[in-house]
Structure formats: structure tokens, C-alpha cells
PDB file of C-alpha atoms in Angstrom:
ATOM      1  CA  UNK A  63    -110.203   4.479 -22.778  1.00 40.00           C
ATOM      2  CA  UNK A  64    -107.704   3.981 -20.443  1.00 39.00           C
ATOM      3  CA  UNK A  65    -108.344   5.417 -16.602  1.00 41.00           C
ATOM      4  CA  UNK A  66    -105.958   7.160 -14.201  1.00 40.00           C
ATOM      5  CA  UNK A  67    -105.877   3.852 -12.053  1.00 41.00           C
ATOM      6  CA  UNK A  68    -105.233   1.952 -14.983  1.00 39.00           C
ATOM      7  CA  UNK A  69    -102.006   3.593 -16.236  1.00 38.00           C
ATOM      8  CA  UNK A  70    -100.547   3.936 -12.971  1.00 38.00           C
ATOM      9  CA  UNK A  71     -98.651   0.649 -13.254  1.00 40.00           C
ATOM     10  CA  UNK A  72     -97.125   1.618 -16.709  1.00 37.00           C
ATOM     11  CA  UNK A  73     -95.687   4.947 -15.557  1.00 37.00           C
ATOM     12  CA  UNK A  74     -94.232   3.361 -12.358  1.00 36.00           C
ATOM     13  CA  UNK A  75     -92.879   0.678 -14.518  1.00 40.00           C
ATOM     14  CA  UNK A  76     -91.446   3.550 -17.393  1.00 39.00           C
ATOM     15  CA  UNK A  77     -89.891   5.278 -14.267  1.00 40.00           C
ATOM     16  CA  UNK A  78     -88.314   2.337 -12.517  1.00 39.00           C
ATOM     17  CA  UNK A  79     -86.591   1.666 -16.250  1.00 40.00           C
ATOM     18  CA  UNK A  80     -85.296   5.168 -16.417  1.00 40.00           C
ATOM     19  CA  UNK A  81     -83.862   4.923 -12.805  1.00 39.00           C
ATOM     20  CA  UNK A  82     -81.814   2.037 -13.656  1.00 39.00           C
ATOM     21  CA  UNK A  83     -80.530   3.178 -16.521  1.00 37.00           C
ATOM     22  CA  UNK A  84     -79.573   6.297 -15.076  1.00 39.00           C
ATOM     23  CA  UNK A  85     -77.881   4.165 -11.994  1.00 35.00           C
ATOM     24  CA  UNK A  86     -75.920   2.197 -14.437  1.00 42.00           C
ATOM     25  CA  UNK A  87     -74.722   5.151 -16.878  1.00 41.00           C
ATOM     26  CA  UNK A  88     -73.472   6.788 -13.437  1.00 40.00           C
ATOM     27  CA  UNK A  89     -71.790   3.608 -12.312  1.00 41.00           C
ATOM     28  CA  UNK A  90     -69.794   3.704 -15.849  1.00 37.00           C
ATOM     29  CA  UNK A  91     -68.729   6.968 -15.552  1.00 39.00           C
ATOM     30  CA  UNK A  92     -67.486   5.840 -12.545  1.00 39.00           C
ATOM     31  CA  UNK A  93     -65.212   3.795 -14.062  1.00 41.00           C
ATOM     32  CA  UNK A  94     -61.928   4.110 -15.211  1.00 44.00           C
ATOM     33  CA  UNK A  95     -60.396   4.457 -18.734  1.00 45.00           C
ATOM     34  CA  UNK A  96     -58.422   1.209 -18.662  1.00 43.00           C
ATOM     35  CA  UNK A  97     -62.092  -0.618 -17.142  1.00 42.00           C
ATOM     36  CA  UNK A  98     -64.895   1.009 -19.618  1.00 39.00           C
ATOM     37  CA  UNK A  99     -62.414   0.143 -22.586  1.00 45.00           C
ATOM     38  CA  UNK A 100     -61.454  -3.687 -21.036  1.00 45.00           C
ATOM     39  CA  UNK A 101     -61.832  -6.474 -23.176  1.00 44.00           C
ATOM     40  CA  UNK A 102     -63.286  -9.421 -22.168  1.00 48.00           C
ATOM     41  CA  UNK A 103     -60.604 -11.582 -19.995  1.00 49.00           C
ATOM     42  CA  UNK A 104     -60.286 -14.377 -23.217  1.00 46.00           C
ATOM     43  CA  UNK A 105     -59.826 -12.318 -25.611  1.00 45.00           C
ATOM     44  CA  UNK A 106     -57.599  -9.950 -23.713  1.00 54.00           C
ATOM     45  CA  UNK A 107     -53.798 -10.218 -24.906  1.00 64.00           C
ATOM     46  CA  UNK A 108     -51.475 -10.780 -22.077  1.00 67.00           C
ATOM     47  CA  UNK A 109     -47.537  -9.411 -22.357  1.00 63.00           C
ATOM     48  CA  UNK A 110     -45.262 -12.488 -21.778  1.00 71.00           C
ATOM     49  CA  UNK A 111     -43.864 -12.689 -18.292  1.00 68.00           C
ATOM     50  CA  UNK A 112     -40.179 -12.662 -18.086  1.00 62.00           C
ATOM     51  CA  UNK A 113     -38.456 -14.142 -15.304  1.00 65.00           C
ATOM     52  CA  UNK A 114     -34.555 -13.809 -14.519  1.00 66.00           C
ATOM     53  CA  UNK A 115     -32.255 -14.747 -12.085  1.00 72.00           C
ATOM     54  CA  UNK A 116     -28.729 -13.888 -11.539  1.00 75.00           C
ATOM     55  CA  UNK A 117     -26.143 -15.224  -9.677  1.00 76.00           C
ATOM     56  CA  UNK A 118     -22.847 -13.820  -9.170  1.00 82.00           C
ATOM     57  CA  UNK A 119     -19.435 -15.976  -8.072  1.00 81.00           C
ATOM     58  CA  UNK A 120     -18.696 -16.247  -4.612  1.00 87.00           C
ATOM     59  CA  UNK A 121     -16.974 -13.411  -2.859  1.00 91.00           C
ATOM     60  CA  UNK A 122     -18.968 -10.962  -5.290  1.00 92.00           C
ATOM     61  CA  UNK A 123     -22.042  -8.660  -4.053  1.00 92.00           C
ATOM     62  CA  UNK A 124     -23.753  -5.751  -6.383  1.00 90.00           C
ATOM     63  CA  UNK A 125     -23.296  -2.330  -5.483  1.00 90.00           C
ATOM     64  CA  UNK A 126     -26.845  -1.184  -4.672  1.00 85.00           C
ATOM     65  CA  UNK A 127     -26.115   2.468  -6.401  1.00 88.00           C
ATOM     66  CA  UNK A 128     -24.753   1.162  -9.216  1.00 90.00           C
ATOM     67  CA  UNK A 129     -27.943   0.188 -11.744  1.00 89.00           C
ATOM     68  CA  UNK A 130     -27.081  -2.874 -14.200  1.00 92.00           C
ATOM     69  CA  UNK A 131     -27.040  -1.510 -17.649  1.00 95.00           C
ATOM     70  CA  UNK A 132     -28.892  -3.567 -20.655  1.00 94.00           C
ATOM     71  CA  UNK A 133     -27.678  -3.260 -24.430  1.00 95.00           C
ATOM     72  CA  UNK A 134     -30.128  -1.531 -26.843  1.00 93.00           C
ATOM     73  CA  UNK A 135     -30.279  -5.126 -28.390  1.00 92.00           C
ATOM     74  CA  UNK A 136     -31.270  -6.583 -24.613  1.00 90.00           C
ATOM     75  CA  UNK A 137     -29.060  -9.341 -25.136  1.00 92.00           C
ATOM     76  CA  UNK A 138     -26.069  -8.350 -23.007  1.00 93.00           C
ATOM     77  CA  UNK A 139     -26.386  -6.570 -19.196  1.00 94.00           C
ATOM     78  CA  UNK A 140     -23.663  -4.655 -17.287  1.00 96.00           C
ATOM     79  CA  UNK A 141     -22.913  -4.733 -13.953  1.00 94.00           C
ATOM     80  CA  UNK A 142     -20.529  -3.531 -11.691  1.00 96.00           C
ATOM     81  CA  UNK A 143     -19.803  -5.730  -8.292  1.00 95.00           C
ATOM     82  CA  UNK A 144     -17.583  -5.688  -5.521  1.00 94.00           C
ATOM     83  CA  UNK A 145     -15.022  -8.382  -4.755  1.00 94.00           C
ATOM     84  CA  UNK A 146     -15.246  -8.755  -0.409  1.00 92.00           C
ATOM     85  CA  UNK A 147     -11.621  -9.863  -0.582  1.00 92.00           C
ATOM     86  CA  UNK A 148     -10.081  -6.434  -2.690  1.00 93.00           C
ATOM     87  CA  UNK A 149     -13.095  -4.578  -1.597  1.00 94.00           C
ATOM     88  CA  UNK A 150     -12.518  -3.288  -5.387  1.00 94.00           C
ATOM     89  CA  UNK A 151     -15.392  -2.882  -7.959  1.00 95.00           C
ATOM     90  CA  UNK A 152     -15.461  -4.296 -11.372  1.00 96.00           C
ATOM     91  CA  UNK A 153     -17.836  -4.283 -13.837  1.00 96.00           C
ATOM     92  CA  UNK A 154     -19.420  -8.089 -14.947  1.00 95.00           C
ATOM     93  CA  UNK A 155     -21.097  -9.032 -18.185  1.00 95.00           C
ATOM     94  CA  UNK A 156     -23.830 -11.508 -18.503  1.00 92.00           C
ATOM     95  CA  UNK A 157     -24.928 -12.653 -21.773  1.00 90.00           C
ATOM     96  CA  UNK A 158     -29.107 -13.305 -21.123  1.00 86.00           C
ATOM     97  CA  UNK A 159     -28.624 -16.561 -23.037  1.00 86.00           C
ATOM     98  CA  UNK A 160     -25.979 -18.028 -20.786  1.00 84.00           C
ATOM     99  CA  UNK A 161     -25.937 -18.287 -16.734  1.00 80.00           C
ATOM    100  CA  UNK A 162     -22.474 -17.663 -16.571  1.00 83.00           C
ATOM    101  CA  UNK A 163     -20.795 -13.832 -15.116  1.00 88.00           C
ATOM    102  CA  UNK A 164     -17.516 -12.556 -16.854  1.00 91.00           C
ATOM    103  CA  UNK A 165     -15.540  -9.519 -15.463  1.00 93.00           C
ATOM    104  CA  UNK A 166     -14.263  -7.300 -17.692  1.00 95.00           C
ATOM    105  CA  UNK A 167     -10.399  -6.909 -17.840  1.00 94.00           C
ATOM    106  CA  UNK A 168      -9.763  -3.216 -17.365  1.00 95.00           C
ATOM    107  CA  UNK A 169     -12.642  -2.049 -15.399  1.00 97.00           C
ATOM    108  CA  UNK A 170     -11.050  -1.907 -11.674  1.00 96.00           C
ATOM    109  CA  UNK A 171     -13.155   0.623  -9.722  1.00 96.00           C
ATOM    110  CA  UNK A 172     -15.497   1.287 -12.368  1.00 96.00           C
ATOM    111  CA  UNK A 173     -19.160   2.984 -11.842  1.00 96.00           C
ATOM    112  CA  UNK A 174     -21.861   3.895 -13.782  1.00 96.00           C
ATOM    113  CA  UNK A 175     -21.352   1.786 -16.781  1.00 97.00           C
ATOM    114  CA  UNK A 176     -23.406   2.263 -19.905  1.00 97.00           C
ATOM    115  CA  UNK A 177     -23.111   0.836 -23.772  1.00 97.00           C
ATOM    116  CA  UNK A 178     -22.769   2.068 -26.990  1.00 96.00           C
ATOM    117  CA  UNK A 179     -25.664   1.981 -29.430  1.00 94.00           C
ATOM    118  CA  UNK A 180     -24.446  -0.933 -31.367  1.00 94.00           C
ATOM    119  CA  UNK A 181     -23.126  -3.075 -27.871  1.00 95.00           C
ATOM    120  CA  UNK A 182     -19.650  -2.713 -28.783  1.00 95.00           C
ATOM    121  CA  UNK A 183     -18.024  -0.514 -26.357  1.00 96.00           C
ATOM    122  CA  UNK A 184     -18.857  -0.053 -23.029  1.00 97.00           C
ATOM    123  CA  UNK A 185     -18.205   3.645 -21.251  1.00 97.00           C
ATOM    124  CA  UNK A 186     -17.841   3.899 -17.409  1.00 97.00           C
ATOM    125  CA  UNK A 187     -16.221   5.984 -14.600  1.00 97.00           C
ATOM    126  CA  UNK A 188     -12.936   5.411 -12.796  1.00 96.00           C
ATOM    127  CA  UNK A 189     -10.349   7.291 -10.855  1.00 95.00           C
ATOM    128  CA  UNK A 190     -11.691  10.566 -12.012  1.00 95.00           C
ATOM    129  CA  UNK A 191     -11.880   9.457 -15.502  1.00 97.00           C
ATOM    130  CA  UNK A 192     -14.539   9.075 -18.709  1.00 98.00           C
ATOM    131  CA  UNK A 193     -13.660   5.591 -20.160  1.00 97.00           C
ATOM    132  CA  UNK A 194     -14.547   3.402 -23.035  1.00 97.00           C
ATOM    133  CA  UNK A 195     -13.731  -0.132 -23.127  1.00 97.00           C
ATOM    134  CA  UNK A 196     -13.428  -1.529 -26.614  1.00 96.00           C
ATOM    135  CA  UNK A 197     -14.957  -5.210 -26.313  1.00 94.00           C
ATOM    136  CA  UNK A 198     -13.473  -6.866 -29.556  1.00 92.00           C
ATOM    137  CA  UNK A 199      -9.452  -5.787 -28.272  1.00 94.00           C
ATOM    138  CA  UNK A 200      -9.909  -5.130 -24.937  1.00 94.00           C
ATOM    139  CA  UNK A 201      -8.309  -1.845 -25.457  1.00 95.00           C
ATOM    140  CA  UNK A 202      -9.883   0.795 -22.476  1.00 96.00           C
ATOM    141  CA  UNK A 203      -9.307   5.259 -23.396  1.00 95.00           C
ATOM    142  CA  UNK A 204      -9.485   7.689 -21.190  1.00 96.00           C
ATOM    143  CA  UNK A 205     -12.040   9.673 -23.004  1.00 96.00           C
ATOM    144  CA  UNK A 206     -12.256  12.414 -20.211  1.00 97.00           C
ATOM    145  CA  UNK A 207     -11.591  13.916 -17.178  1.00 97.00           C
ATOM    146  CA  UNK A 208     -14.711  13.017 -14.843  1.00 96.00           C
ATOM    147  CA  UNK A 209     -13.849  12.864 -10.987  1.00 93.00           C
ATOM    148  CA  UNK A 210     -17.624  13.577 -10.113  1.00 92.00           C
ATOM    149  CA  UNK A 211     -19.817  12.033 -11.824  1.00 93.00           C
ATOM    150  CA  UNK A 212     -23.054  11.515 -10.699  1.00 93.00           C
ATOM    151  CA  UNK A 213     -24.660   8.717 -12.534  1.00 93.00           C
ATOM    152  CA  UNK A 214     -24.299   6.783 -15.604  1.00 94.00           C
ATOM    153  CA  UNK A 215     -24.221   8.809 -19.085  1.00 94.00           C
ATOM    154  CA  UNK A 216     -25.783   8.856 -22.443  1.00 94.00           C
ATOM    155  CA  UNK A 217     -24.178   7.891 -25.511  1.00 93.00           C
ATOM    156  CA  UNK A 218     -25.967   9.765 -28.413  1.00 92.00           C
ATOM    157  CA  UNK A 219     -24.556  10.398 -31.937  1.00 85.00           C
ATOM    158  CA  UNK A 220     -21.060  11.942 -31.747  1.00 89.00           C
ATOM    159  CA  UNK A 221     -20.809  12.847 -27.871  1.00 94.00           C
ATOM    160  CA  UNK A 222     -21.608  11.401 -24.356  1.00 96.00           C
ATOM    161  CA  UNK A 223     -22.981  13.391 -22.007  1.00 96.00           C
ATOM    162  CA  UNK A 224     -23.279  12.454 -18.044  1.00 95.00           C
ATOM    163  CA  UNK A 225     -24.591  14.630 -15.129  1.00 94.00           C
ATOM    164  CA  UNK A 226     -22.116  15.318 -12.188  1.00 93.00           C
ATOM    165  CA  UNK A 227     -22.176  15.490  -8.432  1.00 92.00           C
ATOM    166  CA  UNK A 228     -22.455  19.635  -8.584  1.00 91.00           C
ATOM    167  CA  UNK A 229     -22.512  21.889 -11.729  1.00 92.00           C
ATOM    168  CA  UNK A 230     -24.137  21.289 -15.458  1.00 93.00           C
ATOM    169  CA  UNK A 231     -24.768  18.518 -17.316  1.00 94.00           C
ATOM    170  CA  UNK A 232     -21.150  18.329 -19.525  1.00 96.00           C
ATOM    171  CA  UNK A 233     -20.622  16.368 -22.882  1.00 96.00           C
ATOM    172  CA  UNK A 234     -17.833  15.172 -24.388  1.00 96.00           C
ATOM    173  CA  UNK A 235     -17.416  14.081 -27.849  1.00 96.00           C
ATOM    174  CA  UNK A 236     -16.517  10.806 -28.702  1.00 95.00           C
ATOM    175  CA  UNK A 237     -12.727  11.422 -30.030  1.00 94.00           C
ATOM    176  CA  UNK A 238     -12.544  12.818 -26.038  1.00 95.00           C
ATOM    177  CA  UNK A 239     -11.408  16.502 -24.748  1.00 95.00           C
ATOM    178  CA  UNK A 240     -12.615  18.701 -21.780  1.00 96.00           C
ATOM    179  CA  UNK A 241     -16.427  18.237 -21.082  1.00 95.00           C
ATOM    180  CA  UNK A 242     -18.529  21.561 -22.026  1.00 95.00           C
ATOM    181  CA  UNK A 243     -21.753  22.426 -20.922  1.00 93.00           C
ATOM    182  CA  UNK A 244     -24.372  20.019 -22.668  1.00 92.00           C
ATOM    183  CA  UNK A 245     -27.610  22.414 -21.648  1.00 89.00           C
ATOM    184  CA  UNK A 246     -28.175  26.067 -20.499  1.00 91.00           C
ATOM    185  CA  UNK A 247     -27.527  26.504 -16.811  1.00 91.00           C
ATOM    186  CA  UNK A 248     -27.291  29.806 -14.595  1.00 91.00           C
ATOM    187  CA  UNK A 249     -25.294  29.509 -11.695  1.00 89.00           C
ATOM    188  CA  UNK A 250     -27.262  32.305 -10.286  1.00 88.00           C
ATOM    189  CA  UNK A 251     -30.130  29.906  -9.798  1.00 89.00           C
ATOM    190  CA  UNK A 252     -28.971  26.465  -9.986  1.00 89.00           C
ATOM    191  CA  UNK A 253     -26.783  24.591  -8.429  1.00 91.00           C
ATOM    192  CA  UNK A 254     -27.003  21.216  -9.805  1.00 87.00           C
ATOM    193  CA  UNK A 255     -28.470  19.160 -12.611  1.00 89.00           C
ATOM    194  CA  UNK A 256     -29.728  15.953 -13.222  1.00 89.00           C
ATOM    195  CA  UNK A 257     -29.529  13.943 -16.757  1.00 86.00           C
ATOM    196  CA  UNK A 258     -33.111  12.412 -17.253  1.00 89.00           C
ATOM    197  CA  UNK A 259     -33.187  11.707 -20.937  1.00 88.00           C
ATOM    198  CA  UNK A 260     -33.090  12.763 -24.640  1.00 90.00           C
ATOM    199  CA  UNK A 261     -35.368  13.443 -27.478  1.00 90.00           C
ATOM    200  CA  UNK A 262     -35.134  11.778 -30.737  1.00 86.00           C
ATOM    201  CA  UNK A 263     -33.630  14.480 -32.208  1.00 85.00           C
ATOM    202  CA  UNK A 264     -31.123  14.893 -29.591  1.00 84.00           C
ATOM    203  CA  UNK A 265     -32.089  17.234 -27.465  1.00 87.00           C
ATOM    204  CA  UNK A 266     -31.555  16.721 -23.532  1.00 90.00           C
ATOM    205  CA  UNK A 267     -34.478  16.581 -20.811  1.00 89.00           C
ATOM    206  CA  UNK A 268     -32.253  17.965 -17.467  1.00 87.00           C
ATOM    207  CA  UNK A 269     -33.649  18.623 -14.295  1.00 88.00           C
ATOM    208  CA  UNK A 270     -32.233  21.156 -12.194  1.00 86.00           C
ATOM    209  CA  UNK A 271     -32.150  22.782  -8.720  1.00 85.00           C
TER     210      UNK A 271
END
């Protein structure tokens, strides 16, 4: 039969157990999400790291407001740059295959450029005018009247729609006309709204104040 003095090592030993298992279930709760689910570092798998570089021709500088634009395919980008000399903007292509920087005839002063869905056309803002550049001919449209537009549009089914400096979000549809209001807006309560995205099924997310 086992005596008081006798046991008193097992229970300390049972408690010491439970303490350190309670100490280390707290510490994992601690944890994050991303750190209790980690794998271990070799078997993790790591997203390819993609370097790039780009050079424009002498004379040339990017316009820091003016965001390149990428194709949906990610094989072409867009970007507008200013020539010192003309002090003009024009908008550049560079296939990601090739280190070499084309201008694009047609697209003096142009901002906010942005592609079509299938890379074909390219749509941008000059002289108070929606364009669209037609890559294959060269051929440029004045889609739209547009002499404050506020960042670079969205080019959804049948329509583009592109925020402005004051006032609504406006679309336009793609055989061109007056831009209408693309979303709701009281002019009671807002005075401006910003173009943040769209949902699948073509609805607009606008921000407003």
C-alpha cells in the first residue's frame, strides 16, 4: 500500500506534465493562422519570383501618376512617358518577351491607358477625349467626350466606364455617345466617386464622398 510520502513524487510529476501542456496549447493559440497551419519549410511550395526591368530610350521619363497597364494575357504592358524635349506624353508598349519600348503612333498626350479584354485595342484619355486605338490598323476613335477624367477605365462587355475628377462614375458604350451615369449617385450627398472595380457579373464597386 502505497503512503502519502510515497506518491508525492507521482502527483508532482502528473502536475508538472499538465503545466506544460497547458503552456504549450496557450503558446499555439498564440499563433497565427498562416503559422499553426505552416508546412514544414521543404515541403512548403514557393511562388516563382519574377524579376523585371525596364528601360526606356533616352530623353523619356514615366509619369509617376500614370500606372503602366498589363494585358489580361500579361504579355503586353502600357505605358505612358514623357519626351523632356516636347515635354509631350505618349503612351509606350513593351512586349515582356522583348527589351525593346515602342510608342504608339496616335497617342500624343495620352493618360490613363487601359486594354481591351482580348489585347487588341487600347483606350486612353486625350484632349478631353475617350479614345480607342485599334492596334492591327493603327486607326485611333474618339469614343467620347472625357475632359476630366480621373483615372484609367474599365472595359467590360459592351461599355467602358471611367471615374472623373468631380461627379459620377459615367459609361459609355463601346459604339461611343455621351457618358451616362454608370451607378446611383445623389448629389445631395456626394460629391465625387471613385471606380474601384467590378463583379463578375458586371456590377460596379464605387466609392464615394
Amino acid at each position: 500500500m502505497a503512503t502519502a510520502r510515497s506518491r508525492w513524487p507521482l502527483v508532482l510529476g502528473v502536475c508538472v506534465a499538465a503545466a506544460m501542456l497547458a503552456l504549450g496549447a496557450a503558446g499555439f493559440a498564440l499563433l497565427g493562422p498562416s503559422e499553426r497551419n505552416a508546412a514544414p519549410a521543404a515541403s512548403r511550395t514557393l511562388s516563382p519570383v519574377v524579376r523585371f526591368q525596364l528601360t526606356l530610350p533616352s530623353g523619356l521619363r514615366l509619369v509617376p501618376e500614370q500606372p503602366p497597364a498589363l494585358t489580361f494575357d500579361g504579355s503586353r504592358l502600357a505605358l505612358v512617358a514623357l519626351d523632356q524635349e516636347s515635354n509631350r506624353r505618349q503612351v509606350y508598349v513593351r512586349l515582356l518577351n522583348s527589351l525593346s519600348t515602342q510608342p504608339l503612333t496616335g497617342t500624343l498626350d495620352a493618360q490613363y491607358p487601359f486594354w481591351s479584354p482580348d489585347g487588341r485595342r487600347l483606350a486612353f484619355f486625350a484632349n478631353g477625349s475617350l479614345r480607342l486605338l485599334e492596334l492591327d490598323s493603327g486607326q485611333v476613335q474618339d469614343l467620347a467626350p472625357a475632359p476630366n477624367a480621373a483615372g484609367a477605365g474599365l472595359w467590360l462587355d459592351d461599355r467602358i466606364v471611367f471615374p472623373r475628377s468631380t461627379g459620377p462614375v459615367v459609361k459609355v458604350p463601346l459604339t461611343g455617345g455621351i457618358p451616362q451615369l454608370a451607378a446611383p449617385f445623389d448629389a445631395s450627398r456626394e460629391s465625387n466617386q471613385s471606380l474601384v472595380g467590378a463583379l463578375a457579373d458586371g456590377r460596379l464597386i464605387v466609392s464615394s464622398q
